Coordinates of C-alpha atoms in Angstrom, one line a residue:
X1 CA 10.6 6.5 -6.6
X2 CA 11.0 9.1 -3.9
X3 CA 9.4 6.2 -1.6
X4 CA 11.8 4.0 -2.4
X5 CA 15.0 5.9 -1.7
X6 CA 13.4 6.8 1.6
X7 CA 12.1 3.7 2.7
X8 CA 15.5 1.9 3.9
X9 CA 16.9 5.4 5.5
X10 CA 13.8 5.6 7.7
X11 CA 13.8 2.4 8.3
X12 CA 16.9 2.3 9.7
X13 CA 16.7 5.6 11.7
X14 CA 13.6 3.4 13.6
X15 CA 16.6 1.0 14.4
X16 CA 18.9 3.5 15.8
X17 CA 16.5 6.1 17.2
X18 CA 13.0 4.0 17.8
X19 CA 9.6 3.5 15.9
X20 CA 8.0 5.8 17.9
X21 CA 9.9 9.0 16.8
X22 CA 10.4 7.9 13.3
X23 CA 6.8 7.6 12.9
X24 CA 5.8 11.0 14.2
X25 CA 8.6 12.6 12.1
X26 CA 7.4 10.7 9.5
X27 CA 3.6 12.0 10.2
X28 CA 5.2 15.8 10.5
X29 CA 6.7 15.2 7.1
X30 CA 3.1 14.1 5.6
X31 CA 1.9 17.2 7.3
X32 CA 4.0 19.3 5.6
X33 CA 3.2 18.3 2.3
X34 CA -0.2 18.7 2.7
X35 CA -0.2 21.9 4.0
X36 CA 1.9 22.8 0.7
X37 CA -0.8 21.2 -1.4
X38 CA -3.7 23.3 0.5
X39 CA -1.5 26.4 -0.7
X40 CA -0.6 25.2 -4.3
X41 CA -2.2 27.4 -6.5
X42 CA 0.6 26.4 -9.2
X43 CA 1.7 22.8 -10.2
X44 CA 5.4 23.7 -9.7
X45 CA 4.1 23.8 -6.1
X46 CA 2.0 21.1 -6.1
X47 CA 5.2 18.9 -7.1
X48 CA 7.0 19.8 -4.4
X49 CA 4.4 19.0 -1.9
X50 CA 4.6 15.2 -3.7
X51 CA 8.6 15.3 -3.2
X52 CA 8.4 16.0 0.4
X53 CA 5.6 13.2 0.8
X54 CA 7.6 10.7 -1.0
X55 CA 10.7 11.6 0.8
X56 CA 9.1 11.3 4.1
X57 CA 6.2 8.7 3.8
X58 CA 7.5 6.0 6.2
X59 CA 4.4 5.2 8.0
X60 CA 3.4 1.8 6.2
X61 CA 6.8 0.4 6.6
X62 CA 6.7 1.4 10.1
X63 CA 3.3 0.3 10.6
X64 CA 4.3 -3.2 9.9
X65 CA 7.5 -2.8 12.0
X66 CA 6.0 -1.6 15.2
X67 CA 2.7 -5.2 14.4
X68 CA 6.1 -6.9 14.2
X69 CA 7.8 -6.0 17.4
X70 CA 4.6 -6.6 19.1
X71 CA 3.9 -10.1 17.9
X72 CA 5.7 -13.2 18.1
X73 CA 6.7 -15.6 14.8
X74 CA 3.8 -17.8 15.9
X75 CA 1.1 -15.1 15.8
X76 CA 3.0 -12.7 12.9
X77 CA 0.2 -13.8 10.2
X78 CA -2.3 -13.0 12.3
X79 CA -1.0 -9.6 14.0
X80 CA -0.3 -8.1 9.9
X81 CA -3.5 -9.0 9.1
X82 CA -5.3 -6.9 10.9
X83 CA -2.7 -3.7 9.5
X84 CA -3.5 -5.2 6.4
X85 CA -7.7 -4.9 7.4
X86 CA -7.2 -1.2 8.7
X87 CA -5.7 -0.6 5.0
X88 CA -8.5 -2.1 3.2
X89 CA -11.5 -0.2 4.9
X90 CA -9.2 3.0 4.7
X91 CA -9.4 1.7 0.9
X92 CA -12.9 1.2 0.8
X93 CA -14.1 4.8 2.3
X94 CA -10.9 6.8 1.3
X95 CA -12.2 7.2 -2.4
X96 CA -15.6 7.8 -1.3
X97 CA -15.1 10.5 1.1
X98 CA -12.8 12.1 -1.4
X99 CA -15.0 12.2 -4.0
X100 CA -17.2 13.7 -1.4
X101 CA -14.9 16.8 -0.2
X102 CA -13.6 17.5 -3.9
X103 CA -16.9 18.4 -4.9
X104 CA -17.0 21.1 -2.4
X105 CA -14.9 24.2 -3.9
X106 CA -13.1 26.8 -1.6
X107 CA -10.8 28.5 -4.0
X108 CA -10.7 28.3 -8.1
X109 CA -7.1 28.8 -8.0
X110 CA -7.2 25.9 -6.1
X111 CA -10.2 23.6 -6.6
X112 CA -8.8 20.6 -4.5
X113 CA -8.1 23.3 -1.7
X114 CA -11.1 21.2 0.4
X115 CA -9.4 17.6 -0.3
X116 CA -6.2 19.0 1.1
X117 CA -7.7 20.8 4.3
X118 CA -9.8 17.7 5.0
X119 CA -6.5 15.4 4.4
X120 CA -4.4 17.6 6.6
X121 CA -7.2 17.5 9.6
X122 CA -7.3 14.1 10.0
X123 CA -3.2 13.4 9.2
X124 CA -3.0 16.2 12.6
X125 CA -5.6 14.4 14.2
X126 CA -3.7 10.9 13.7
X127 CA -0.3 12.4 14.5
X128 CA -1.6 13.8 17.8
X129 CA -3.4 9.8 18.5
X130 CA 0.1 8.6 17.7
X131 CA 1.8 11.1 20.4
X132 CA -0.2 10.4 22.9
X133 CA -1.0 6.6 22.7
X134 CA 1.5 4.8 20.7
X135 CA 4.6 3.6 23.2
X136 CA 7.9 2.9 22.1
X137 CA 7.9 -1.1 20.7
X138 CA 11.4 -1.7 19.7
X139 CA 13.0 -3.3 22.2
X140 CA 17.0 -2.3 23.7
X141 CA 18.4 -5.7 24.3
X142 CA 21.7 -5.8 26.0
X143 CA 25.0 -7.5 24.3
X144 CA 23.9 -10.5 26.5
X145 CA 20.8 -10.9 25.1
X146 CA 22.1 -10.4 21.4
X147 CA 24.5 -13.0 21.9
X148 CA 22.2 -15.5 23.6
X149 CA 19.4 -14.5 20.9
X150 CA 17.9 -17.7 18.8
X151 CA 20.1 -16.7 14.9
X152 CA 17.4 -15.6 12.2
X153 CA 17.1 -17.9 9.0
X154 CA 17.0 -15.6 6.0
X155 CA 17.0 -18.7 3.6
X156 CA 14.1 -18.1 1.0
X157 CA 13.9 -13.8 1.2
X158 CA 15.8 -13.7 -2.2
X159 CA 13.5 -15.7 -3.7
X160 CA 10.4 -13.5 -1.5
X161 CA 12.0 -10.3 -2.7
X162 CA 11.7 -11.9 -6.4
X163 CA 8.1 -12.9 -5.9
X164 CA 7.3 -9.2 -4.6
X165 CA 8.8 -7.6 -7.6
X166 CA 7.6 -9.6 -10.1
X167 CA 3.9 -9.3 -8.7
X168 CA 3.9 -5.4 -8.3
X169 CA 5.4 -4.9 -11.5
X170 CA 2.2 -7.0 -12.8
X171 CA -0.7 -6.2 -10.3
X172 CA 0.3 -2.7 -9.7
X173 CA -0.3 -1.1 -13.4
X174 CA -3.6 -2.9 -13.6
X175 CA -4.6 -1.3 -10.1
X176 CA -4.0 2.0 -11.3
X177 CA -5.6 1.8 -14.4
X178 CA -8.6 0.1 -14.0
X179 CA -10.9 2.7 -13.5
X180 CA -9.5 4.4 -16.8
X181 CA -10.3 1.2 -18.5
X182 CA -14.1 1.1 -16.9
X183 CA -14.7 4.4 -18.2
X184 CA -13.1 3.0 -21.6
X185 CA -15.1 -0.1 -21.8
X186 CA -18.4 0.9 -20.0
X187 CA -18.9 4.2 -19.6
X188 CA -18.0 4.4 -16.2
X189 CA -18.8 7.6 -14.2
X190 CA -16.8 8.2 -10.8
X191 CA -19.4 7.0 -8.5
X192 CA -19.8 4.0 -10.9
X193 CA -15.7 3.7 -10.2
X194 CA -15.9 4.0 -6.4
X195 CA -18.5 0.9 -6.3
X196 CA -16.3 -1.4 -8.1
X197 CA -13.1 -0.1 -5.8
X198 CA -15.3 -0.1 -2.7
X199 CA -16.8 -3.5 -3.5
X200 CA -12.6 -4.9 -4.1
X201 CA -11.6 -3.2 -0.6
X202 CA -14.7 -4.4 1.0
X203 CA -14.4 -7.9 0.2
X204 CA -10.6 -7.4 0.8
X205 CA -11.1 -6.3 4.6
X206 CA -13.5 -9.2 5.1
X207 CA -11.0 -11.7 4.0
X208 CA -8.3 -10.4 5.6
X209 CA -10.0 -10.4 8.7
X210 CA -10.6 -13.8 8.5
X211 CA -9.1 -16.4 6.2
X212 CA -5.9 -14.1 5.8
X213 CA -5.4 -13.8 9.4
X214 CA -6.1 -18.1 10.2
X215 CA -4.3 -19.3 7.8
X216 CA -0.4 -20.1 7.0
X217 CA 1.5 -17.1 5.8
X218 CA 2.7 -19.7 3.0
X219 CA -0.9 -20.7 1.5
X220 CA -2.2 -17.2 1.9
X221 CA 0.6 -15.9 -0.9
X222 CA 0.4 -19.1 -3.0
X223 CA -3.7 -18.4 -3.8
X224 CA -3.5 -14.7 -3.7
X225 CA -0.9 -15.0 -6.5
X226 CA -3.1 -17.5 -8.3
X227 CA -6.1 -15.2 -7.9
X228 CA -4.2 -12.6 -9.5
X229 CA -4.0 -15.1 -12.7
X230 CA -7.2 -15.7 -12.7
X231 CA -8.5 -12.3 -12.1
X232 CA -6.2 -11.0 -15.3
X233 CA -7.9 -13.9 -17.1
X234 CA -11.3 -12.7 -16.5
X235 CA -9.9 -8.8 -17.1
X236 CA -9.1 -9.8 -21.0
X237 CA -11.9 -11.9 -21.4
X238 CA -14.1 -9.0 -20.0
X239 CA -17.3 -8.1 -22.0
X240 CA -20.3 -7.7 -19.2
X241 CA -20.0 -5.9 -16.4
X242 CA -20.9 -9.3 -14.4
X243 CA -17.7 -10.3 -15.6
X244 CA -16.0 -7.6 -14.7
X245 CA -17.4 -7.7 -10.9
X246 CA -16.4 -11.3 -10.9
X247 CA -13.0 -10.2 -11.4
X248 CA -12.8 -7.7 -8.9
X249 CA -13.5 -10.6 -6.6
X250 CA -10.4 -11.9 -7.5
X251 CA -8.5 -8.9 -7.5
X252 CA -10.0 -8.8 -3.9
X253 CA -8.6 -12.2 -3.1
X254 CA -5.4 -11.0 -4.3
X255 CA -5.1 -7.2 -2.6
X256 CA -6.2 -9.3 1.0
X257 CA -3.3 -11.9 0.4
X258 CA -0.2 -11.5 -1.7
X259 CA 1.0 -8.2 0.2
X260 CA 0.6 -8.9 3.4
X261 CA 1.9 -12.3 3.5
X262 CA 5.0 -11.6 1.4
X263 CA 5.2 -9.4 4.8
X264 CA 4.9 -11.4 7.0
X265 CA 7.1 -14.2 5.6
X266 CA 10.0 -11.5 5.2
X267 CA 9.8 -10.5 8.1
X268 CA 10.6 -13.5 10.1
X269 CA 13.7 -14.0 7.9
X270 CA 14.7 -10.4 8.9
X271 CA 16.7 -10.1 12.3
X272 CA 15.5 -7.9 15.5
X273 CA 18.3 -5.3 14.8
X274 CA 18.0 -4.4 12.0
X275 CA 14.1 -5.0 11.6
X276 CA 13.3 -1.6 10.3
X277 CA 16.1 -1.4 7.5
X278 CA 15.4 -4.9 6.3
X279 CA 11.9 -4.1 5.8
X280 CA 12.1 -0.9 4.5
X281 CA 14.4 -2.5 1.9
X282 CA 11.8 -5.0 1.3
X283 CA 9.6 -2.1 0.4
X284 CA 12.0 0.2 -1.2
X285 CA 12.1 -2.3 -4.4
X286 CA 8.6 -2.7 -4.8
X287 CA 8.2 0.5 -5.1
X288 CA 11.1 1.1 -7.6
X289 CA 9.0 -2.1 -9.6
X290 CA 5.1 -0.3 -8.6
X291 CA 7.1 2.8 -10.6
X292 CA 8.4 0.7 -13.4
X293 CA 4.5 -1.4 -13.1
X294 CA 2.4 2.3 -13.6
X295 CA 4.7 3.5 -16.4
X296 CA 4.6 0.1 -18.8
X297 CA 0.7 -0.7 -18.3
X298 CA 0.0 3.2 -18.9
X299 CA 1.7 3.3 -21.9
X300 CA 0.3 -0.2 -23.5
X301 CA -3.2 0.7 -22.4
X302 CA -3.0 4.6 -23.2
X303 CA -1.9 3.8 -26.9
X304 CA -4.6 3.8 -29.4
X305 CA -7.5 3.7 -27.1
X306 CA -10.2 1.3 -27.8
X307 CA -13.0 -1.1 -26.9
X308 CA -10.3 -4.0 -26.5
X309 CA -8.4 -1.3 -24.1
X310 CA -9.0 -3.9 -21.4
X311 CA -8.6 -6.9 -22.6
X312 CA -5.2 -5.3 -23.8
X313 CA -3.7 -4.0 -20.5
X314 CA -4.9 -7.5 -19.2
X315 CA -3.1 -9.1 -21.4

């Protein structure tokens, strides 16, 4: 929620005052949260660490801002593709390295004291990368250039901003609680967990890097979005754990499409100007639905836990 009141505010500071410095206040903002987690030794504290991370985590929004400036309509697809590729790998070790640290304990009062430390290294590390390497990419145009400037078509993001709601508020919930319902259903141990989430961002990263990036923005949402039917199908039907592999295939397909070409298709319906509010708006309601998403599943899957848990929550 705190995501989604930020999102259009740092959006449109990147408008006014650049990507570049948005970012990196962005990344001091993330670095200040953590450092409040390293030191929580109370959850009162550990809260407020989330607030300031919610109220300050900008840096996907921005991400796709800064691929956009650089990239022109005819290579958009392409150019978020391969933000969207960094994000699946980052998927596919994140869980396994923290399962890693967390096992390591540096403090009782705080036992994910080594989580936070190792968190807070590499968000330094990246924010000194980003100081260093990354130039400004919004461009100043002149009045001129506004005025002589080809007008943006924003026909169709109403219905795109529909389509993006309507599929977090579904996909979302069953992300989060999957692994609950693997332990529910199977047994599932952590490292059993981090297989099945490695094996989705795996084959995620793989398609992204190549059928998501080839093909037309358009065709890329239409069969993520019917993967996602599918792989709920599967989900209820699930009683093996082949079939519950086969549909983490097709939660793959869906994580490596629906997203990132929702993306890219709003953001060539958003103008130059205001690039960072529009999609930081475009955000800001997904996460306001990926809120709403995590709240109903939890509560329809939590209830009266069960062997059908799953093919509850899919249903």
């Amino acid at each position: 929620m705190l995501q989604a009141i930020a999102s259009p505010i740092i959006g449109a500071l990147s408008d006014r005052y650049g990507r570049r410095t948005a970012l990196l206040y962005s990344m001091a903002g993330n670095i200040a949260s953590v450092m409040l987690w390293v030191s929580a030794n109370t959850f009162p504290v550990f809260l407020a660490s989330r607030v300031v991370g919610g109220l300050s985590e900008g840096n996907v929004q921005l991400a796709i801002a800064i691929a956009t400036d650089l990239s022109t309509t005819e290579n958009r697809g392409h150019t978020l593709a391969l933000v969207g590729v960094a994000f699946s790998i980052a998927f596919t070790l994140g869980p396994m390295m923290g399962a890693y640290v967390s096992s390591k304990t540096l403090s009782l009062e705080n036992p994910f004291m080594t989580t936070a430390l190792f968190s807070l290294a590499l968000l330094v590390a990246e924010t000194l990368f980003l100081y260093v390497k990354l130039p400004e990419t919004r461009r100043t145009r002149t009045e001129e250039q506004k005025a002589s400037a080809k007008p943006v078509d924003s026909k169709g993001l109403g219905l795109l901003k529909f389509t993006h709601l309507f599929f977090l508020l579904i996909f979302s919930g069953m992300e989060f609680s999957l692994p609950f319902m693997t332990y529910d259903m199977f047994n599932y141990s952590s490292a059993q967990n981090g297989r099945v989430l490695g094996f989705i961002g795996l084959l995620a990263s793989l398609l992204q890097g190549g059928f998501s990036r080839r093909a037309k923005a358009s065709v890329v949402a239409k069969i993520g979005l019917v993967s996602s039917a599918l792989s709920f199908f599967l989900l209820a039907k699930t009683n093996s754990q082949g079939m519950l592999y086969l549909a983490a295939a097709f939660l793959a397909v869906t994580s490596a499409c629906v997203v990132t070409a929702l993306n890219t298709l709003a953001s060539l319906r958003v103008g130059e100007e205001n690039r960072g509010r529009g999609m930081g708006e475009f955000r800001s309601a997904g996460m306001v639905f990926f809120f709403l998403s995590i709240l109903l599943i939890s509560q329809r899957c939590m209830v009266g836990l069960s062997p059908n848990t799953f093919s509850r929550c899919a249903t």
